[in-house]
Each structure stands twice: as C-alpha cells, then as structure tokens.
C-alpha cells in the first residue's frame, strides 16, 4: 500500500554520523548506474539572481575579458555610478575582491543595488570572509528604502537566530518584503503564518501562498497545495490540492511530483491511475527525492502501473534508504530479509530495519509491520550478532 506524506519543501535529513550499514550495504546490487549518478559539469558563477539583469555594455566588457580597472566607463559616469559599473564587471569576471570593494564604495555612495551586492558577497564569503554583520548592515541600508530583496535577505539572516545581528524575528521582514511584491518572501510569509499558533493565521497563509502560486512560484504552488490538502485555513480541497501539486511538479519540484504520484495511486482528488502515479513517482525518484524512491520501487515490486521488476525495486529501495527515508529503509530491509532482488542478508537487513525505527528528524516510527520484520530478523540472527548490531545502532543515536 502506498503511504501518504505531507512534507515541507525543504527537508534536512538527520545526520547519522558513521554509517551503521556496512560498506556492502551501500553498494547497489545488480543495477546499472543512472544518469543522475554522473558528476555534473561545474557551472561558472553568474551575477546574483536577486539583482537586476546586467546592462549589455557590462556583459560585453566582462566577456571581452576586461578587468574592472581597464574597462572603459560609459560617458557621463562618475563617483558611485562608476564604482558600481566596475563592481559589476569585476563580479562577472570573477574578480571577487575587486567586486566587493567596488560594490561597497558604490553602496556608500547611495546605490541600492550596490548595497545588495555588497550584502550578498559578505553573506556568501565572496571576495573576503563571511561577515554576517556587514551583510546585515548593507541589507539594512537598502531596506531603509523599502527594497524588497533587502527586506527578504534580512528575513533570511534573522532566521539564523543570531542575536548579535539585532534583526529580531524573521517574520516581520518577510511580511514587509511580501507586501512589496517579493515572491519568495510571499512563500516564506505563508509558511510562517501556516506554522503560527493562531488558527486564523492559516487563512492568511492560504492567501499569500495563492499570490505566489498565481505569479508562477513552484514553491508557492506547493505550499498552497499543502494547505488545501491538509485543510489548514479553510475546508480541505483534495481536488484543488492535486491541481496545484501537478502544476508545481510541472516546474520540476520533486516533492510535488511525489504528492501527485501518491494522490493518483490513491485516487484522491481525482481519477485513480496507477500508470500516471508510477510516472510521477519515477520523476520524483530520479530527481533524488528519497521518499519517492522507496514508493517508486514499491510500485515496481507490486507491478502497479507497469511491469513487475523485483531487482529494480530493490535498487530503488536502497536509494531511498541511503537518502534517509524510513519507509524506504523498511522496504530495503524487507527485500534483504526475503532475498528478493538482492542477495539475502539477515545481518544487513537488521541494520536497515533498525535505522527505519526513526524518521529523518529522529522521531520514533511506530509501525507494526516494521516491528514484525525487526522481530523476524532478530530471530534469524545469532544473539551475539544481534547484540553487536543493536549496540552500534544505539551508539549512533
């Protein structure tokens, strides 16, 4: 049976320290590498997306290999404007130190975009050390002019919880940026409202997520779908949730593709269709989303929506298990216990079923099927082996 998950867009998997499974556990058995296992080419850095597009003359100067000092200034530029021009040329030319210096000079002269660039570089440690205090100072200068990018970045810094930055809570910054039209801030504001202890705030969360969604934000679409799916901020609307999940999935959001796949498999919010479910779960699984990898493998194992393929199912169970998904870890442990698609290995199966006892946040997983599998594997192992593996597991918790 396919399980439903309601997960946030950004998931931080629990770091388990030294891996409990042996090296053999991390070797994919009888399965060829996929295209997404290939190391991607390194992409050259571009100008920060938060800022406006570069003027054509700046791009031409950078592409011609001109340095910030040697680039010919357009006529009429002087002072802060000249420093800003050189900062842009230097940044695109990857002369980080010069870019940071020129950006700070231009920012001191009152150019808002230069203050944003100076803040971004200080935050990211480009052209010098990471300096969050300096980043906050430059962002604040731009925020004093109600710049939405600066307001949003101050919200991100405030979310770090560093009291020395003196930024307070992130929510007011996100709200100001959202009201100024910043789309990622609308999403952040919606999430903050959704998580608020005040029930009425969920109504506003739907509104802000809807605004971001209507403006093409995939994360906005996903958050709106989550709110509709869970019935927060209004009546539950499974059909509406499925529509917005699919729209977000069409913008390559793996979590959304996963949810569309589950809803299609369950016939929730629309037609039940195993073939469509399997396609969406494949997309999410191949994108590296661990929960989808286990569920895609389960569709293959059960022969739902396509041919049965036990070996490839076990491969996907392993991928999801290594990605930290407790359901995938259980499924992989089951495959190892039965010897289906992989060589039967009780010891390795016991390691994985123990890992499946906690979720990605470290909370206990209460599942009767997992408990029965754990008991079966304990019965199949010599007491000394069982005790050694459990001691290793407990040492990692």
Short mmCIF file of C-alpha atoms in Angstrom, two decimals:
data_model
loop_
_atom_site.label_atom_id
_atom_site.label_comp_id
_atom_site.label_asym_id
_atom_site.label_seq_id
_atom_site.Cartn_x
_atom_site.Cartn_y
_atom_site.Cartn_z
CA UNK A 1 0.00 0.00 0.00
CA UNK A 2 1.30 3.41 -0.95
CA UNK A 3 1.65 5.74 2.04
CA UNK A 4 0.80 9.45 2.08
CA UNK A 5 3.31 12.01 3.29
CA UNK A 6 2.81 15.72 3.93
CA UNK A 7 6.30 17.19 3.96
CA UNK A 8 7.76 20.72 3.79
CA UNK A 9 9.59 21.79 0.68
CA UNK A 10 12.93 21.97 2.43
CA UNK A 11 13.87 18.82 4.35
CA UNK A 12 17.04 18.43 6.38
CA UNK A 13 17.82 14.73 6.74
CA UNK A 14 19.16 13.60 10.09
CA UNK A 15 22.93 13.08 10.00
CA UNK A 16 23.59 9.65 11.44
CA UNK A 17 27.35 10.05 11.83
CA UNK A 18 29.43 6.99 10.83
CA UNK A 19 27.12 4.85 8.69
CA UNK A 20 25.66 1.90 10.54
CA UNK A 21 25.22 -0.24 7.41
CA UNK A 22 28.39 -1.92 6.22
CA UNK A 23 30.11 -0.85 3.03
CA UNK A 24 28.37 -3.70 1.23
CA UNK A 25 25.04 -2.16 2.12
CA UNK A 26 25.85 0.95 0.18
CA UNK A 27 26.72 -0.96 -3.00
CA UNK A 28 23.77 -1.19 -5.35
CA UNK A 29 23.44 -4.82 -6.28
CA UNK A 30 22.72 -5.94 -9.85
CA UNK A 31 21.71 -2.46 -11.01
CA UNK A 32 23.43 -0.17 -13.51
CA UNK A 33 24.19 3.43 -12.54
CA UNK A 34 21.62 6.00 -13.56
CA UNK A 35 22.32 9.21 -15.40
CA UNK A 36 21.89 11.22 -12.21
CA UNK A 37 24.85 9.36 -10.66
CA UNK A 38 27.21 11.14 -13.06
CA UNK A 39 29.06 14.12 -11.61
CA UNK A 40 27.65 17.23 -13.32
CA UNK A 41 29.84 19.76 -15.06
CA UNK A 42 30.79 22.75 -12.93
CA UNK A 43 28.78 25.78 -13.94
CA UNK A 44 30.52 29.13 -13.92
CA UNK A 45 29.04 31.58 -11.42
CA UNK A 46 26.68 34.22 -12.73
CA UNK A 47 25.50 37.53 -11.41
CA UNK A 48 23.27 37.07 -8.34
CA UNK A 49 19.72 36.28 -9.41
CA UNK A 50 18.37 38.58 -6.72
CA UNK A 51 19.60 41.58 -8.67
CA UNK A 52 18.51 43.14 -11.94
CA UNK A 53 19.94 41.98 -15.25
CA UNK A 54 23.29 43.42 -16.15
CA UNK A 55 23.42 46.18 -18.74
CA UNK A 56 24.61 44.95 -22.12
CA UNK A 57 27.76 47.06 -22.01
CA UNK A 58 28.77 45.44 -18.71
CA UNK A 59 28.24 41.99 -20.16
CA UNK A 60 30.26 42.88 -23.24
CA UNK A 61 33.13 44.24 -21.16
CA UNK A 62 33.22 41.13 -19.00
CA UNK A 63 33.00 38.78 -21.96
CA UNK A 64 35.87 40.65 -23.60
CA UNK A 65 37.99 39.75 -20.58
CA UNK A 66 38.39 43.31 -19.38
CA UNK A 67 39.29 43.84 -15.78
CA UNK A 68 37.43 46.25 -13.57
CA UNK A 69 40.28 48.74 -13.75
CA UNK A 70 40.79 48.55 -17.51
CA UNK A 71 37.11 48.55 -18.53
CA UNK A 72 36.21 51.76 -20.33
CA UNK A 73 33.48 53.63 -18.48
CA UNK A 74 30.40 54.78 -20.38
CA UNK A 75 30.35 58.53 -20.85
CA UNK A 76 28.90 60.57 -18.05
CA UNK A 77 29.63 58.13 -15.23
CA UNK A 78 31.44 59.26 -12.17
CA UNK A 79 31.72 58.64 -8.46
CA UNK A 80 29.36 55.99 -7.12
CA UNK A 81 27.99 55.14 -10.59
CA UNK A 82 31.48 54.44 -11.88
CA UNK A 83 32.26 52.23 -8.87
CA UNK A 84 29.03 50.31 -9.44
CA UNK A 85 29.88 49.77 -13.10
CA UNK A 86 33.31 48.43 -12.19
CA UNK A 87 31.81 46.24 -9.43
CA UNK A 88 29.58 44.54 -11.98
CA UNK A 89 32.40 43.97 -14.45
CA UNK A 90 34.59 42.58 -11.69
CA UNK A 91 31.87 40.26 -10.41
CA UNK A 92 31.10 38.79 -13.81
CA UNK A 93 34.85 38.42 -14.39
CA UNK A 94 35.09 36.53 -11.07
CA UNK A 95 37.41 39.11 -9.54
CA UNK A 96 35.62 38.78 -6.24
CA UNK A 97 37.81 41.01 -4.11
CA UNK A 98 37.56 43.93 -6.54
CA UNK A 99 33.83 43.37 -6.97
CA UNK A 100 33.29 43.51 -3.22
CA UNK A 101 35.42 46.63 -2.79
CA UNK A 102 33.76 48.49 -5.65
CA UNK A 103 30.29 47.41 -4.53
CA UNK A 104 30.92 48.75 -1.04
CA UNK A 105 32.21 52.03 -2.47
CA UNK A 106 29.12 52.37 -4.67
CA UNK A 107 26.84 51.37 -1.80
CA UNK A 108 28.36 54.05 0.40
CA UNK A 109 27.51 56.48 -2.38
CA UNK A 110 23.84 55.58 -2.16
CA UNK A 111 23.36 52.99 -4.94
CA UNK A 112 20.83 50.44 -3.65
CA UNK A 113 21.78 47.58 -5.98
CA UNK A 114 25.40 48.01 -4.92
CA UNK A 115 24.37 47.68 -1.27
CA UNK A 116 22.54 44.48 -2.18
CA UNK A 117 25.57 43.07 -3.95
CA UNK A 118 27.86 44.05 -1.07
CA UNK A 119 25.50 42.34 1.35
CA UNK A 120 25.24 39.19 -0.78
CA UNK A 121 29.01 38.92 -1.12
CA UNK A 122 29.59 39.46 2.60
CA UNK A 123 26.95 36.85 3.39
CA UNK A 124 28.39 34.32 0.94
CA UNK A 125 32.05 34.99 1.71
CA UNK A 126 32.87 36.14 -1.82
CA UNK A 127 35.91 38.39 -2.11
CA UNK A 128 36.61 38.09 1.60
CA UNK A 129 35.48 36.24 4.71
CA UNK A 130 31.86 35.55 5.55
CA UNK A 131 30.68 38.55 7.56
CA UNK A 132 27.02 38.42 8.51
CA UNK A 133 27.17 41.65 10.49
CA UNK A 134 28.44 43.52 7.45
CA UNK A 135 25.86 41.78 5.26
CA UNK A 136 23.09 42.86 7.63
CA UNK A 137 24.41 46.43 7.60
CA UNK A 138 24.34 46.67 3.80
CA UNK A 139 20.95 44.98 3.53
CA UNK A 140 19.58 47.33 6.17
CA UNK A 141 20.77 50.32 4.17
CA UNK A 142 18.78 49.08 1.16
CA UNK A 143 15.82 48.04 3.34
CA UNK A 144 15.59 51.61 4.62
CA UNK A 145 14.48 52.40 1.06
CA UNK A 146 11.92 49.54 1.25
CA UNK A 147 13.85 47.42 -1.23
CA UNK A 148 12.07 44.01 -1.25
CA UNK A 149 15.23 42.00 -1.96
CA UNK A 150 16.96 43.56 1.02
CA UNK A 151 13.95 43.00 3.26
CA UNK A 152 13.81 39.34 2.25
CA UNK A 153 17.52 38.83 2.85
CA UNK A 154 17.22 40.40 6.28
CA UNK A 155 14.49 37.88 6.99
CA UNK A 156 16.82 35.07 5.98
CA UNK A 157 19.55 36.41 8.25
CA UNK A 158 17.09 36.87 11.12
CA UNK A 159 16.02 33.24 10.69
CA UNK A 160 19.55 32.17 11.63
CA UNK A 161 18.76 33.23 15.19
CA UNK A 162 22.00 35.18 15.72
CA UNK A 163 21.09 37.76 18.36
CA UNK A 164 24.23 39.78 17.61
CA UNK A 165 22.73 40.80 14.26
CA UNK A 166 19.93 42.60 16.14
CA UNK A 167 17.36 41.77 13.49
CA UNK A 168 14.65 40.30 15.70
CA UNK A 169 12.24 37.72 14.31
CA UNK A 170 12.28 36.93 10.58
CA UNK A 171 8.51 37.15 10.09
CA UNK A 172 8.19 40.97 10.00
CA UNK A 173 10.94 41.18 7.38
CA UNK A 174 9.27 38.52 5.24
CA UNK A 175 5.91 40.27 5.57
CA UNK A 176 7.34 43.64 4.50
CA UNK A 177 9.09 42.03 1.54
CA UNK A 178 5.94 40.13 0.59
CA UNK A 179 3.83 43.28 0.69
CA UNK A 180 6.46 44.92 -1.53
CA UNK A 181 5.89 42.18 -4.12
CA UNK A 182 8.82 39.81 -3.47
CA UNK A 183 7.58 36.35 -4.48
CA UNK A 184 9.93 34.13 -2.39
CA UNK A 185 9.05 36.35 0.57
CA UNK A 186 5.37 35.63 -0.06
CA UNK A 187 6.15 31.93 0.27
CA UNK A 188 8.22 32.45 3.41
CA UNK A 189 5.47 34.61 4.91
CA UNK A 190 2.87 31.97 4.07
CA UNK A 191 4.94 29.27 5.79
CA UNK A 192 5.36 31.44 8.89
CA UNK A 193 1.61 32.06 9.01
CA UNK A 194 0.88 28.38 8.49
CA UNK A 195 3.10 27.48 11.44
CA UNK A 196 1.65 30.19 13.67
CA UNK A 197 -0.18 29.06 16.84
CA UNK A 198 -3.00 31.46 15.92
CA UNK A 199 -5.55 29.39 13.91
CA UNK A 200 -6.78 32.39 11.91
CA UNK A 201 -3.28 32.93 10.50
CA UNK A 202 -3.72 29.83 8.34
CA UNK A 203 -6.38 31.73 6.36
CA UNK A 204 -3.82 34.42 5.51
CA UNK A 205 -1.28 31.68 4.76
CA UNK A 206 -3.53 30.38 2.00
CA UNK A 207 -3.89 33.89 0.62
CA UNK A 208 -0.15 34.54 0.47
CA UNK A 209 0.68 31.10 -0.91
CA UNK A 210 -2.02 31.66 -3.51
CA UNK A 211 -0.50 35.00 -4.52
CA UNK A 212 2.91 33.41 -5.01
CA UNK A 213 1.37 30.48 -6.88
CA UNK A 214 -0.56 32.75 -9.23
CA UNK A 215 2.71 34.51 -10.06
CA UNK A 216 4.37 31.27 -11.12
CA UNK A 217 6.25 30.27 -7.98
CA UNK A 218 6.62 26.48 -7.83
CA UNK A 219 7.15 26.61 -4.07
CA UNK A 220 4.11 28.84 -3.74
CA UNK A 221 2.09 26.28 -5.67
CA UNK A 222 3.39 23.52 -3.43
CA UNK A 223 2.63 25.38 -0.22
CA UNK A 224 -0.86 26.23 -1.44
CA UNK A 225 -1.42 22.57 -2.29
CA UNK A 226 -0.22 21.56 1.18
CA UNK A 227 -2.67 23.96 2.83
CA UNK A 228 -5.54 22.73 0.66
CA UNK A 229 -4.56 19.10 1.21
CA UNK A 230 -4.36 19.42 4.98
CA UNK A 231 -7.42 21.64 5.35
CA UNK A 232 -5.50 24.46 7.00
CA UNK A 233 -7.03 27.89 6.57
CA UNK A 234 -10.30 26.53 5.22
CA UNK A 235 -12.09 23.41 4.10
CA UNK A 236 -9.98 20.55 2.76
CA UNK A 237 -9.87 20.58 -1.04
CA UNK A 238 -8.19 17.43 -2.33
CA UNK A 239 -9.03 18.19 -5.95
CA UNK A 240 -7.58 21.67 -5.70
CA UNK A 241 -4.51 20.33 -3.93
CA UNK A 242 -3.92 17.80 -6.69
CA UNK A 243 -4.15 20.52 -9.34
CA UNK A 244 -1.57 22.72 -7.59
CA UNK A 245 0.73 19.80 -6.82
CA UNK A 246 0.72 18.91 -10.50
CA UNK A 247 1.43 22.49 -11.55
CA UNK A 248 4.37 22.61 -9.17
CA UNK A 249 5.54 19.22 -10.39
CA UNK A 250 5.49 20.52 -13.95
CA UNK A 251 8.04 23.09 -12.76
CA UNK A 252 10.37 20.30 -11.67
CA UNK A 253 9.59 20.31 -7.95
CA UNK A 254 10.26 16.73 -6.90
CA UNK A 255 8.22 16.89 -3.69
CA UNK A 256 5.18 17.97 -5.69
CA UNK A 257 5.67 15.17 -8.23
CA UNK A 258 5.78 12.76 -5.30
CA UNK A 259 2.47 14.04 -3.94
CA UNK A 260 0.78 13.89 -7.36
CA UNK A 261 2.00 10.32 -7.67
CA UNK A 262 0.56 9.32 -4.31
CA UNK A 263 -2.77 11.05 -4.97
CA UNK A 264 -3.00 9.36 -8.38
CA UNK A 265 -2.25 5.98 -6.82
CA UNK A 266 -4.88 6.51 -4.12
CA UNK A 267 -7.49 8.09 -6.41
CA UNK A 268 -7.54 11.11 -4.15
CA UNK A 269 -8.65 14.45 -5.55
CA UNK A 270 -9.27 12.90 -8.96
CA UNK A 271 -9.08 9.75 -11.01
CA UNK A 272 -7.22 6.71 -9.69
CA UNK A 273 -4.50 5.88 -12.22
CA UNK A 274 -1.56 3.61 -11.38
CA UNK A 275 0.28 4.32 -14.64
CA UNK A 276 0.16 8.07 -14.04
CA UNK A 277 1.15 7.53 -10.40
CA UNK A 278 4.15 5.47 -11.44
CA UNK A 279 5.26 8.11 -13.94
CA UNK A 280 5.14 10.91 -11.36
CA UNK A 281 6.91 8.82 -8.74
CA UNK A 282 9.62 7.98 -11.28
CA UNK A 283 10.17 11.68 -11.98
CA UNK A 284 10.45 12.44 -8.26
CA UNK A 285 12.68 9.41 -7.62
CA UNK A 286 15.05 10.23 -10.46
CA UNK A 287 15.27 13.77 -9.07
CA UNK A 288 16.82 12.30 -5.93
CA UNK A 289 13.85 12.67 -3.57
CA UNK A 290 14.30 9.80 -1.11
CA UNK A 291 10.64 9.18 -0.09
CA UNK A 292 9.69 8.91 -3.78
CA UNK A 293 12.49 6.42 -4.42
CA UNK A 294 11.06 3.92 -1.98
CA UNK A 295 7.49 4.38 -3.23
CA UNK A 296 8.55 4.12 -6.88
CA UNK A 297 10.29 0.88 -6.01
CA UNK A 298 7.13 -0.32 -4.29
CA UNK A 299 5.09 0.30 -7.45
CA UNK A 300 7.60 -1.87 -9.34
CA UNK A 301 7.57 -4.52 -6.63
CA UNK A 302 3.76 -4.71 -6.74
CA UNK A 303 3.56 -4.42 -10.51
CA UNK A 304 1.28 -1.40 -10.27
CA UNK A 305 1.14 0.88 -13.30
CA UNK A 306 3.62 -1.24 -15.28
CA UNK A 307 5.68 -4.40 -15.26
CA UNK A 308 6.90 -6.04 -12.07
CA UNK A 309 10.65 -5.68 -11.63
CA UNK A 310 11.86 -7.03 -8.28
CA UNK A 311 15.55 -6.27 -8.84
CA UNK A 312 14.98 -2.66 -9.87
CA UNK A 313 12.53 -2.29 -6.99
CA UNK A 314 15.25 -3.35 -4.55
CA UNK A 315 17.62 -0.87 -6.19
CA UNK A 316 15.19 1.99 -5.57
CA UNK A 317 14.54 0.81 -2.02
CA UNK A 318 18.29 1.07 -1.48
CA UNK A 319 18.46 4.56 -2.99
CA UNK A 320 15.69 5.84 -0.75
CA UNK A 321 17.15 4.07 2.27
CA UNK A 322 20.54 5.69 1.79
CA UNK A 323 18.73 9.02 1.38
CA UNK A 324 17.39 8.75 4.93
CA UNK A 325 13.74 7.83 4.25
CA UNK A 326 12.45 5.48 6.96
CA UNK A 327 9.84 3.83 4.72
CA UNK A 328 12.50 3.06 2.10
CA UNK A 329 14.76 1.68 4.81
CA UNK A 330 11.98 -0.67 5.91
CA UNK A 331 11.33 -1.76 2.32
CA UNK A 332 15.03 -2.39 1.69
CA UNK A 333 15.32 -4.35 4.94
CA UNK A 334 12.33 -6.45 3.83
CA UNK A 335 13.96 -7.15 0.44
CA UNK A 336 17.17 -8.23 2.20
CA UNK A 337 15.21 -10.44 4.59
CA UNK A 338 13.36 -12.15 1.74
CA UNK A 339 16.27 -12.15 -0.68
CA UNK A 340 14.09 -10.51 -3.33
CA UNK A 341 16.03 -8.50 -5.90
CA UNK A 342 19.17 -8.69 -3.73
CA UNK A 343 21.19 -11.42 -2.07
CA UNK A 344 19.51 -12.50 1.16
CA UNK A 345 21.35 -10.93 4.09
CA UNK A 346 19.78 -11.05 7.56
CA UNK A 347 22.56 -9.02 9.21
CA UNK A 348 22.33 -6.21 6.70
CA UNK A 349 18.55 -6.31 6.81
CA UNK A 350 18.64 -5.96 10.59
CA UNK A 351 20.86 -2.89 10.31
CA UNK A 352 18.42 -1.21 7.95
CA UNK A 353 15.28 -2.12 9.90
CA UNK A 354 16.81 -0.55 13.00
CA UNK A 355 17.52 2.64 11.01
CA UNK A 356 13.88 2.54 9.90
CA UNK A 357 12.79 2.84 13.54
CA UNK A 358 13.37 6.62 13.46
CA UNK A 359 12.35 9.18 10.86
CA UNK A 360 14.51 11.88 9.25
CA UNK A 361 14.00 14.12 12.31
CA UNK A 362 14.99 11.38 14.73
CA UNK A 363 11.44 10.77 15.99
CA UNK A 364 10.38 7.15 16.64
CA UNK A 365 8.48 5.40 13.87
CA UNK A 366 5.54 3.39 15.18
CA UNK A 367 4.68 0.79 12.56
CA UNK A 368 3.50 -2.74 13.27
CA UNK A 369 4.92 -4.14 10.02
CA UNK A 370 8.36 -2.75 10.80
CA UNK A 371 8.16 -4.15 14.32
CA UNK A 372 7.28 -7.62 12.98
CA UNK A 373 10.16 -7.50 10.50
CA UNK A 374 12.56 -6.48 13.25
CA UNK A 375 11.40 -9.39 15.37
CA UNK A 376 11.77 -11.82 12.45
CA UNK A 377 15.31 -10.65 11.74
CA UNK A 378 16.24 -10.87 15.42
CA UNK A 379 15.03 -14.45 15.41
CA UNK A 380 17.15 -15.24 12.35
CA UNK A 381 20.39 -13.85 13.80
CA UNK A 382 22.71 -15.37 16.44
CA UNK A 383 22.34 -13.49 19.75
CA UNK A 384 25.89 -12.13 19.70
CA UNK A 385 25.50 -10.69 16.19
CA UNK A 386 22.13 -9.17 17.08
CA UNK A 387 23.52 -7.57 20.23
CA UNK A 388 26.56 -6.17 18.42
CA UNK A 389 24.47 -4.53 15.68
CA UNK A 390 22.00 -3.07 18.18
CA UNK A 391 24.86 -1.68 20.28
CA UNK A 392 26.25 0.01 17.15
CA UNK A 393 22.84 1.47 16.39
CA UNK A 394 22.33 2.78 19.93
CA UNK A 395 25.77 4.37 19.89
CA UNK A 396 24.75 6.45 16.89
CA UNK A 397 21.52 7.78 18.38
#
